[in-house]
Amino acid sequence: MMADLSALLDSNSYPGRGILLGLSPDGTTALCAYFIMGRSANSRNRIFVQTQDGIRTQAYDAAAMTDPSLIIYHPVRSSRYGLIVTNGNQTDTIQQAFASGKSFAQALRTRKFEPDAPNYTPRISGLLRPDGSYMLSILKAQDGNPDCCCRQFFEYSKPLPGVGHLIHTYSGDGNPLPSFAGEPVAVSLADATAEALADRLWAHLNAENKVSLFVRSLRLSTGEVRTELRNKNGKEKASW
């Protein structure tokens, strides 16, 4: 059973960082979204900026940044195998693995959850292939115990029109933060364009905690891409 994407976000004030991959209702366009949220001033002091092969996080106010570890990275990078999207520097791990002939799973078997006790934030990763198929992964501490890293991989070889899969770092707010549990959530995708999906996600992410959003559409027949950024700080909207 598919969940309603807007209602799902409305019901969770702090999903943390999230990846959504899926197909438009007519099946012609693949959609990819990545969002970040923050509770601390340091986490909220960020924006997404365009790079040659994707995006990176950047301090909005460099003088106010107290600790860049775990929050400054390249969330999205293009590769020979498709678009890589992650919530940390494992984006680079995957890209480097592809360059040496290794797979998405092989790359992530060298990594584990973030070293931010007591939360042990999961590392979530996705790969959107040029044909619209995709993979998602989560690396997390088993039941919050850092002695065991649970690595899960989910592959969607023939996605269905109008269906997306959402995975995020936390199941909700708390101290410590509870990790996401179960499979990526199947959600109904009513949006056919990057702009429409970006507007909907931005409207339903918690207003206090949302920080930045990236959405890209890929026209499967032509390879044409459109990208939308939303930042709470600075210039809110950008597109190309």
PDB file of C-alpha atoms in Angstrom:
ATOM      1  CA  MET A   1       0.000   0.000   0.000  1.00  0.00           C
ATOM      2  CA  MET A   2       1.343   3.407  -0.970  1.00  0.00           C
ATOM      3  CA  ALA A   3       1.521   6.278   1.488  1.00  0.00           C
ATOM      4  CA  ASP A   4       0.479   9.838   0.751  1.00  0.00           C
ATOM      5  CA  LEU A   5       3.747  11.775   0.498  1.00  0.00           C
ATOM      6  CA  SER A   6       2.379  15.077   1.783  1.00  0.00           C
ATOM      7  CA  ALA A   7       0.632  13.471   4.753  1.00  0.00           C
ATOM      8  CA  LEU A   8       3.717  11.422   5.566  1.00  0.00           C
ATOM      9  CA  LEU A   9       5.886  14.523   5.814  1.00  0.00           C
ATOM     10  CA  ASP A  10       3.214  16.453   7.693  1.00  0.00           C
ATOM     11  CA  SER A  11       3.156  13.738  10.363  1.00  0.00           C
ATOM     12  CA  ASN A  12       6.918  13.756  11.040  1.00  0.00           C
ATOM     13  CA  SER A  13       8.507  16.942  12.373  1.00  0.00           C
ATOM     14  CA  TYR A  14      12.022  15.566  12.042  1.00  0.00           C
ATOM     15  CA  PRO A  15      12.744  12.871   9.424  1.00  0.00           C
ATOM     16  CA  GLY A  16      16.302  14.283   9.269  1.00  0.00           C
ATOM     17  CA  ARG A  17      17.811  13.823   5.821  1.00  0.00           C
ATOM     18  CA  GLY A  18      15.842  12.034   3.133  1.00  0.00           C
ATOM     19  CA  ILE A  19      16.111  10.566  -0.364  1.00  0.00           C
ATOM     20  CA  LEU A  20      13.147  10.048  -2.707  1.00  0.00           C
ATOM     21  CA  LEU A  21      13.415   8.232  -6.045  1.00  0.00           C
ATOM     22  CA  GLY A  22      10.618   7.285  -8.418  1.00  0.00           C
ATOM     23  CA  LEU A  23       8.731   7.798 -11.680  1.00  0.00           C
ATOM     24  CA  SER A  24       6.241  10.419 -12.814  1.00  0.00           C
ATOM     25  CA  PRO A  25       2.602   9.305 -13.256  1.00  0.00           C
ATOM     26  CA  ASP A  26       3.000   8.931 -17.030  1.00  0.00           C
ATOM     27  CA  GLY A  27       6.216   6.905 -16.633  1.00  0.00           C
ATOM     28  CA  THR A  28       8.242   9.215 -18.871  1.00  0.00           C
ATOM     29  CA  THR A  29      10.303  11.001 -16.218  1.00  0.00           C
ATOM     30  CA  ALA A  30      12.454   9.792 -13.348  1.00  0.00           C
ATOM     31  CA  LEU A  31      12.460  11.979 -10.235  1.00  0.00           C
ATOM     32  CA  CYS A  32      15.082  12.328  -7.523  1.00  0.00           C
ATOM     33  CA  ALA A  33      14.842  14.414  -4.355  1.00  0.00           C
ATOM     34  CA  TYR A  34      17.160  14.980  -1.406  1.00  0.00           C
ATOM     35  CA  PHE A  35      16.392  17.126   1.630  1.00  0.00           C
ATOM     36  CA  ILE A  36      18.220  18.096   4.798  1.00  0.00           C
ATOM     37  CA  MET A  37      16.848  19.302   8.111  1.00  0.00           C
ATOM     38  CA  GLY A  38      18.483  20.616  11.278  1.00  0.00           C
ATOM     39  CA  ARG A  39      17.814  21.146  14.976  1.00  0.00           C
ATOM     40  CA  SER A  40      21.041  22.924  15.952  1.00  0.00           C
ATOM     41  CA  ALA A  41      22.174  26.355  14.783  1.00  0.00           C
ATOM     42  CA  ASN A  42      25.188  24.726  13.123  1.00  0.00           C
ATOM     43  CA  SER A  43      23.044  22.288  11.109  1.00  0.00           C
ATOM     44  CA  ARG A  44      20.644  25.042  10.091  1.00  0.00           C
ATOM     45  CA  ASN A  45      23.489  27.270   8.901  1.00  0.00           C
ATOM     46  CA  ARG A  46      23.668  25.580   5.484  1.00  0.00           C
ATOM     47  CA  ILE A  47      22.588  25.942   1.898  1.00  0.00           C
ATOM     48  CA  PHE A  48      22.813  23.797  -1.225  1.00  0.00           C
ATOM     49  CA  VAL A  49      24.946  25.209  -4.056  1.00  0.00           C
ATOM     50  CA  GLN A  50      25.468  23.976  -7.600  1.00  0.00           C
ATOM     51  CA  THR A  51      28.686  22.201  -8.608  1.00  0.00           C
ATOM     52  CA  GLN A  52      29.913  20.960 -11.967  1.00  0.00           C
ATOM     53  CA  ASP A  53      28.577  17.442 -11.348  1.00  0.00           C
ATOM     54  CA  GLY A  54      25.816  17.995  -8.791  1.00  0.00           C
ATOM     55  CA  ILE A  55      25.517  19.965  -5.554  1.00  0.00           C
ATOM     56  CA  ARG A  56      27.346  20.470  -2.266  1.00  0.00           C
ATOM     57  CA  THR A  57      26.433  21.823   1.121  1.00  0.00           C
ATOM     58  CA  GLN A  58      27.959  25.141   2.135  1.00  0.00           C
ATOM     59  CA  ALA A  59      27.834  27.305   5.249  1.00  0.00           C
ATOM     60  CA  TYR A  60      25.403  30.176   4.794  1.00  0.00           C
ATOM     61  CA  ASP A  61      27.364  32.223   7.330  1.00  0.00           C
ATOM     62  CA  ALA A  62      30.960  30.934   7.319  1.00  0.00           C
ATOM     63  CA  ALA A  63      31.842  32.852  10.475  1.00  0.00           C
ATOM     64  CA  ALA A  64      29.077  31.072  12.396  1.00  0.00           C
ATOM     65  CA  MET A  65      30.059  27.529  11.351  1.00  0.00           C
ATOM     66  CA  THR A  66      31.433  25.722  14.425  1.00  0.00           C
ATOM     67  CA  ASP A  67      31.982  22.165  13.154  1.00  0.00           C
ATOM     68  CA  PRO A  68      31.886  21.257   9.444  1.00  0.00           C
ATOM     69  CA  SER A  69      32.363  17.515   9.983  1.00  0.00           C
ATOM     70  CA  LEU A  70      29.370  15.408   8.900  1.00  0.00           C
ATOM     71  CA  ILE A  71      27.426  18.409   7.565  1.00  0.00           C
ATOM     72  CA  ILE A  72      29.631  19.739   4.719  1.00  0.00           C
ATOM     73  CA  TYR A  73      29.795  17.274   1.811  1.00  0.00           C
ATOM     74  CA  HIS A  74      28.656  16.609  -1.766  1.00  0.00           C
ATOM     75  CA  PRO A  75      25.156  15.078  -1.535  1.00  0.00           C
ATOM     76  CA  VAL A  76      24.718  14.659  -5.295  1.00  0.00           C
ATOM     77  CA  ARG A  77      27.237  13.732  -7.983  1.00  0.00           C
ATOM     78  CA  SER A  78      26.886  12.411 -11.515  1.00  0.00           C
ATOM     79  CA  SER A  79      28.694   9.222 -12.476  1.00  0.00           C
ATOM     80  CA  ARG A  80      29.022   6.898 -15.442  1.00  0.00           C
ATOM     81  CA  TYR A  81      26.322   4.690 -13.890  1.00  0.00           C
ATOM     82  CA  GLY A  82      23.841   7.400 -12.980  1.00  0.00           C
ATOM     83  CA  LEU A  83      23.099  10.015 -10.347  1.00  0.00           C
ATOM     84  CA  ILE A  84      24.514   9.316  -6.877  1.00  0.00           C
ATOM     85  CA  VAL A  85      22.695  10.896  -3.942  1.00  0.00           C
ATOM     86  CA  THR A  86      23.638  10.409  -0.283  1.00  0.00           C
ATOM     87  CA  ASN A  87      23.563  12.101   3.096  1.00  0.00           C
ATOM     88  CA  GLY A  88      27.329  12.253   3.569  1.00  0.00           C
ATOM     89  CA  ASN A  89      30.787  11.832   2.110  1.00  0.00           C
ATOM     90  CA  GLN A  90      29.925   8.316   0.976  1.00  0.00           C
ATOM     91  CA  THR A  91      28.893  10.059  -2.257  1.00  0.00           C
ATOM     92  CA  ASP A  92      32.607  10.265  -3.012  1.00  0.00           C
ATOM     93  CA  THR A  93      33.166   6.668  -1.877  1.00  0.00           C
ATOM     94  CA  ILE A  94      30.598   5.450  -4.405  1.00  0.00           C
ATOM     95  CA  GLN A  95      31.910   7.646  -7.206  1.00  0.00           C
ATOM     96  CA  GLN A  96      35.474   6.429  -6.615  1.00  0.00           C
ATOM     97  CA  ALA A  97      34.312   2.819  -6.501  1.00  0.00           C
ATOM     98  CA  PHE A  98      32.567   3.202  -9.858  1.00  0.00           C
ATOM     99  CA  ALA A  99      35.756   4.643 -11.338  1.00  0.00           C
ATOM    100  CA  SER A 100      37.620   1.497 -10.316  1.00  0.00           C
ATOM    101  CA  GLY A 101      34.987  -0.920 -11.605  1.00  0.00           C
ATOM    102  CA  LYS A 102      33.310  -1.687  -8.282  1.00  0.00           C
ATOM    103  CA  SER A 103      29.599  -1.635  -7.504  1.00  0.00           C
ATOM    104  CA  PHE A 104      27.274   0.519  -5.392  1.00  0.00           C
ATOM    105  CA  ALA A 105      27.043  -2.230  -2.766  1.00  0.00           C
ATOM    106  CA  GLN A 106      30.790  -2.899  -2.745  1.00  0.00           C
ATOM    107  CA  ALA A 107      31.432   0.778  -2.094  1.00  0.00           C
ATOM    108  CA  LEU A 108      29.019   0.947   0.833  1.00  0.00           C
ATOM    109  CA  ARG A 109      30.347  -2.220   2.439  1.00  0.00           C
ATOM    110  CA  THR A 110      33.451  -0.164   3.250  1.00  0.00           C
ATOM    111  CA  ARG A 111      31.386   2.394   5.203  1.00  0.00           C
ATOM    112  CA  LYS A 112      29.115   2.440   8.246  1.00  0.00           C
ATOM    113  CA  PHE A 113      26.817   4.810  10.156  1.00  0.00           C
ATOM    114  CA  GLU A 114      28.023   8.234  11.264  1.00  0.00           C
ATOM    115  CA  PRO A 115      30.202   8.491  14.412  1.00  0.00           C
ATOM    116  CA  ASP A 116      27.829  10.872  16.199  1.00  0.00           C
ATOM    117  CA  ALA A 117      27.012   8.988  19.407  1.00  0.00           C
ATOM    118  CA  PRO A 118      24.439   8.540  20.828  1.00  0.00           C
ATOM    119  CA  ASN A 119      22.450   9.025  17.598  1.00  0.00           C
ATOM    120  CA  TYR A 120      24.671   6.972  15.251  1.00  0.00           C
ATOM    121  CA  THR A 121      22.913   8.628  12.337  1.00  0.00           C
ATOM    122  CA  PRO A 122      22.343   6.173   9.465  1.00  0.00           C
ATOM    123  CA  ARG A 123      24.064   6.737   6.144  1.00  0.00           C
ATOM    124  CA  ILE A 124      21.441   6.665   3.404  1.00  0.00           C
ATOM    125  CA  SER A 125      22.383   6.435  -0.272  1.00  0.00           C
ATOM    126  CA  GLY A 126      20.679   6.184  -3.638  1.00  0.00           C
ATOM    127  CA  LEU A 127      21.566   5.606  -7.273  1.00  0.00           C
ATOM    128  CA  LEU A 128      19.255   6.721 -10.092  1.00  0.00           C
ATOM    129  CA  ARG A 129      20.226   4.987 -13.328  1.00  0.00           C
ATOM    130  CA  PRO A 130      19.724   6.505 -16.807  1.00  0.00           C
ATOM    131  CA  ASP A 131      16.904   4.014 -17.549  1.00  0.00           C
ATOM    132  CA  GLY A 132      14.940   5.119 -14.464  1.00  0.00           C
ATOM    133  CA  SER A 133      15.714   2.083 -12.322  1.00  0.00           C
ATOM    134  CA  TYR A 134      17.225   2.798  -8.924  1.00  0.00           C
ATOM    135  CA  MET A 135      18.808   1.521  -5.747  1.00  0.00           C
ATOM    136  CA  LEU A 136      18.581   2.661  -2.131  1.00  0.00           C
ATOM    137  CA  SER A 137      20.669   1.734   0.872  1.00  0.00           C
ATOM    138  CA  ILE A 138      20.836   2.385   4.599  1.00  0.00           C
ATOM    139  CA  LEU A 139      23.772   1.687   6.938  1.00  0.00           C
ATOM    140  CA  LYS A 140      22.752   1.856  10.590  1.00  0.00           C
ATOM    141  CA  ALA A 141      23.659   0.681  14.064  1.00  0.00           C
ATOM    142  CA  GLN A 142      21.672  -2.467  14.815  1.00  0.00           C
ATOM    143  CA  ASP A 143      19.040  -1.451  17.394  1.00  0.00           C
ATOM    144  CA  GLY A 144      21.247   1.517  18.267  1.00  0.00           C
ATOM    145  CA  ASN A 145      24.215  -0.682  19.185  1.00  0.00           C
ATOM    146  CA  PRO A 146      27.392   0.601  17.465  1.00  0.00           C
ATOM    147  CA  ASP A 147      29.034  -2.830  17.743  1.00  0.00           C
ATOM    148  CA  CYS A 148      26.987  -4.015  14.750  1.00  0.00           C
ATOM    149  CA  CYS A 149      26.506  -2.177  11.463  1.00  0.00           C
ATOM    150  CA  CYS A 150      23.412  -3.322   9.576  1.00  0.00           C
ATOM    151  CA  ARG A 151      23.773  -2.727   5.822  1.00  0.00           C
ATOM    152  CA  GLN A 152      20.569  -2.939   3.806  1.00  0.00           C
ATOM    153  CA  PHE A 153      20.179  -2.609   0.040  1.00  0.00           C
ATOM    154  CA  PHE A 154      16.978  -2.214  -1.985  1.00  0.00           C
ATOM    155  CA  GLU A 155      16.884  -2.434  -5.783  1.00  0.00           C
ATOM    156  CA  TYR A 156      13.979  -1.352  -7.964  1.00  0.00           C
ATOM    157  CA  SER A 157      14.723  -2.758 -11.411  1.00  0.00           C
ATOM    158  CA  LYS A 158      11.441  -1.772 -13.068  1.00  0.00           C
ATOM    159  CA  PRO A 159       9.837   1.146 -11.223  1.00  0.00           C
ATOM    160  CA  LEU A 160       6.102   1.691 -11.585  1.00  0.00           C
ATOM    161  CA  PRO A 161       4.664   4.950 -12.951  1.00  0.00           C
ATOM    162  CA  GLY A 162       3.465   7.273 -10.220  1.00  0.00           C
ATOM    163  CA  VAL A 163       5.357   5.432  -7.482  1.00  0.00           C
ATOM    164  CA  GLY A 164       8.357   6.603  -5.486  1.00  0.00           C
ATOM    165  CA  HIS A 165      10.356   5.236  -2.571  1.00  0.00           C
ATOM    166  CA  LEU A 166      11.375   7.424   0.352  1.00  0.00           C
ATOM    167  CA  ILE A 167      14.096   6.655   2.879  1.00  0.00           C
ATOM    168  CA  HIS A 168      15.251   9.001   5.619  1.00  0.00           C
ATOM    169  CA  THR A 169      17.583   8.983   8.589  1.00  0.00           C
ATOM    170  CA  TYR A 170      15.194   9.245  11.533  1.00  0.00           C
ATOM    171  CA  SER A 171      11.754   7.842  12.256  1.00  0.00           C
ATOM    172  CA  GLY A 172      10.996  11.014  14.219  1.00  0.00           C
ATOM    173  CA  ASP A 173      12.316  13.477  16.760  1.00  0.00           C
ATOM    174  CA  GLY A 174      13.859  12.379  20.062  1.00  0.00           C
ATOM    175  CA  ASN A 175      16.980  12.157  22.206  1.00  0.00           C
ATOM    176  CA  PRO A 176      18.716  10.111  21.019  1.00  0.00           C
ATOM    177  CA  LEU A 177      17.201  10.316  17.569  1.00  0.00           C
ATOM    178  CA  PRO A 178      15.479   7.045  16.561  1.00  0.00           C
ATOM    179  CA  SER A 179      16.834   5.567  13.311  1.00  0.00           C
ATOM    180  CA  PHE A 180      14.642   4.875  10.308  1.00  0.00           C
ATOM    181  CA  ALA A 181      13.270   1.331  10.409  1.00  0.00           C
ATOM    182  CA  GLY A 182      11.993  -1.047   7.739  1.00  0.00           C
ATOM    183  CA  GLU A 183      11.976  -0.791   3.957  1.00  0.00           C
ATOM    184  CA  PRO A 184      11.886   2.486   2.024  1.00  0.00           C
ATOM    185  CA  VAL A 185       8.323   3.785   2.098  1.00  0.00           C
ATOM    186  CA  ALA A 186       6.351   3.476  -1.143  1.00  0.00           C
ATOM    187  CA  VAL A 187       4.667   6.814  -1.836  1.00  0.00           C
ATOM    188  CA  SER A 188       2.311   8.085  -4.500  1.00  0.00           C
ATOM    189  CA  LEU A 189       4.027  10.515  -6.892  1.00  0.00           C
ATOM    190  CA  ALA A 190       1.462  12.819  -8.423  1.00  0.00           C
ATOM    191  CA  ASP A 191       4.115  15.233  -9.694  1.00  0.00           C
ATOM    192  CA  ALA A 192       5.373  15.210 -13.288  1.00  0.00           C
ATOM    193  CA  THR A 193       8.071  17.894 -13.047  1.00  0.00           C
ATOM    194  CA  ALA A 194      10.997  18.772 -10.791  1.00  0.00           C
ATOM    195  CA  GLU A 195       9.424  22.130  -9.961  1.00  0.00           C
ATOM    196  CA  ALA A 196       6.085  20.617  -8.939  1.00  0.00           C
ATOM    197  CA  LEU A 197       7.731  18.011  -6.714  1.00  0.00           C
ATOM    198  CA  ALA A 198      10.071  20.589  -5.161  1.00  0.00           C
ATOM    199  CA  ASP A 199       7.177  22.915  -4.369  1.00  0.00           C
ATOM    200  CA  ARG A 200       5.195  20.105  -2.754  1.00  0.00           C
ATOM    201  CA  LEU A 201       8.073  18.751  -0.672  1.00  0.00           C
ATOM    202  CA  TRP A 202       9.117  22.218   0.477  1.00  0.00           C
ATOM    203  CA  ALA A 203       5.554  23.017   1.527  1.00  0.00           C
ATOM    204  CA  HIS A 204       5.216  19.853   3.644  1.00  0.00           C
ATOM    205  CA  LEU A 205       8.635  19.595   5.289  1.00  0.00           C
ATOM    206  CA  ASN A 206       8.502  20.950   8.835  1.00  0.00           C
ATOM    207  CA  ALA A 207       8.828  24.746   8.575  1.00  0.00           C
ATOM    208  CA  GLU A 208      11.056  25.096  11.642  1.00  0.00           C
ATOM    209  CA  ASN A 209      13.456  22.252  10.881  1.00  0.00           C
ATOM    210  CA  LYS A 210      13.765  22.219   7.076  1.00  0.00           C
ATOM    211  CA  VAL A 211      17.049  23.558   5.686  1.00  0.00           C
ATOM    212  CA  SER A 212      17.534  22.731   1.979  1.00  0.00           C
ATOM    213  CA  LEU A 213      16.021  20.664  -0.829  1.00  0.00           C
ATOM    214  CA  PHE A 214      17.300  19.337  -4.173  1.00  0.00           C
ATOM    215  CA  VAL A 215      15.023  17.876  -6.859  1.00  0.00           C
ATOM    216  CA  ARG A 216      15.996  16.641 -10.306  1.00  0.00           C
ATOM    217  CA  SER A 217      13.896  15.260 -13.142  1.00  0.00           C
ATOM    218  CA  LEU A 218      15.295  13.034 -15.900  1.00  0.00           C
ATOM    219  CA  ARG A 219      13.381  12.646 -19.167  1.00  0.00           C
ATOM    220  CA  LEU A 220      14.014   8.991 -19.970  1.00  0.00           C
ATOM    221  CA  SER A 221      13.558   9.255 -23.748  1.00  0.00           C
ATOM    222  CA  THR A 222      15.988  12.155 -24.240  1.00  0.00           C
ATOM    223  CA  GLY A 223      18.156  12.332 -21.116  1.00  0.00           C
ATOM    224  CA  GLU A 224      17.077  15.942 -20.525  1.00  0.00           C
ATOM    225  CA  VAL A 225      17.425  17.005 -16.887  1.00  0.00           C
ATOM    226  CA  ARG A 226      15.904  19.819 -14.842  1.00  0.00           C
ATOM    227  CA  THR A 227      17.077  20.752 -11.350  1.00  0.00           C
ATOM    228  CA  GLU A 228      15.377  22.705  -8.579  1.00  0.00           C
ATOM    229  CA  LEU A 229      16.936  23.941  -5.338  1.00  0.00           C
ATOM    230  CA  ARG A 230      15.199  25.329  -2.274  1.00  0.00           C
ATOM    231  CA  ASN A 231      17.147  26.930   0.586  1.00  0.00           C
ATOM    232  CA  LYS A 232      15.667  28.351   3.761  1.00  0.00           C
ATOM    233  CA  ASN A 233      18.652  30.710   4.052  1.00  0.00           C
ATOM    234  CA  GLY A 234      19.546  33.280   1.438  1.00  0.00           C
ATOM    235  CA  LYS A 235      18.024  33.118  -2.031  1.00  0.00           C
ATOM    236  CA  GLU A 236      15.345  30.499  -1.566  1.00  0.00           C
ATOM    237  CA  LYS A 237      14.851  29.233  -5.124  1.00  0.00           C
ATOM    238  CA  ALA A 238      17.202  28.262  -7.932  1.00  0.00           C
ATOM    239  CA  SER A 239      16.664  26.178 -11.048  1.00  0.00           C
ATOM    240  CA  TRP A 240      18.571  25.058 -14.129  1.00  0.00           C
TER     241      TRP A 240
END
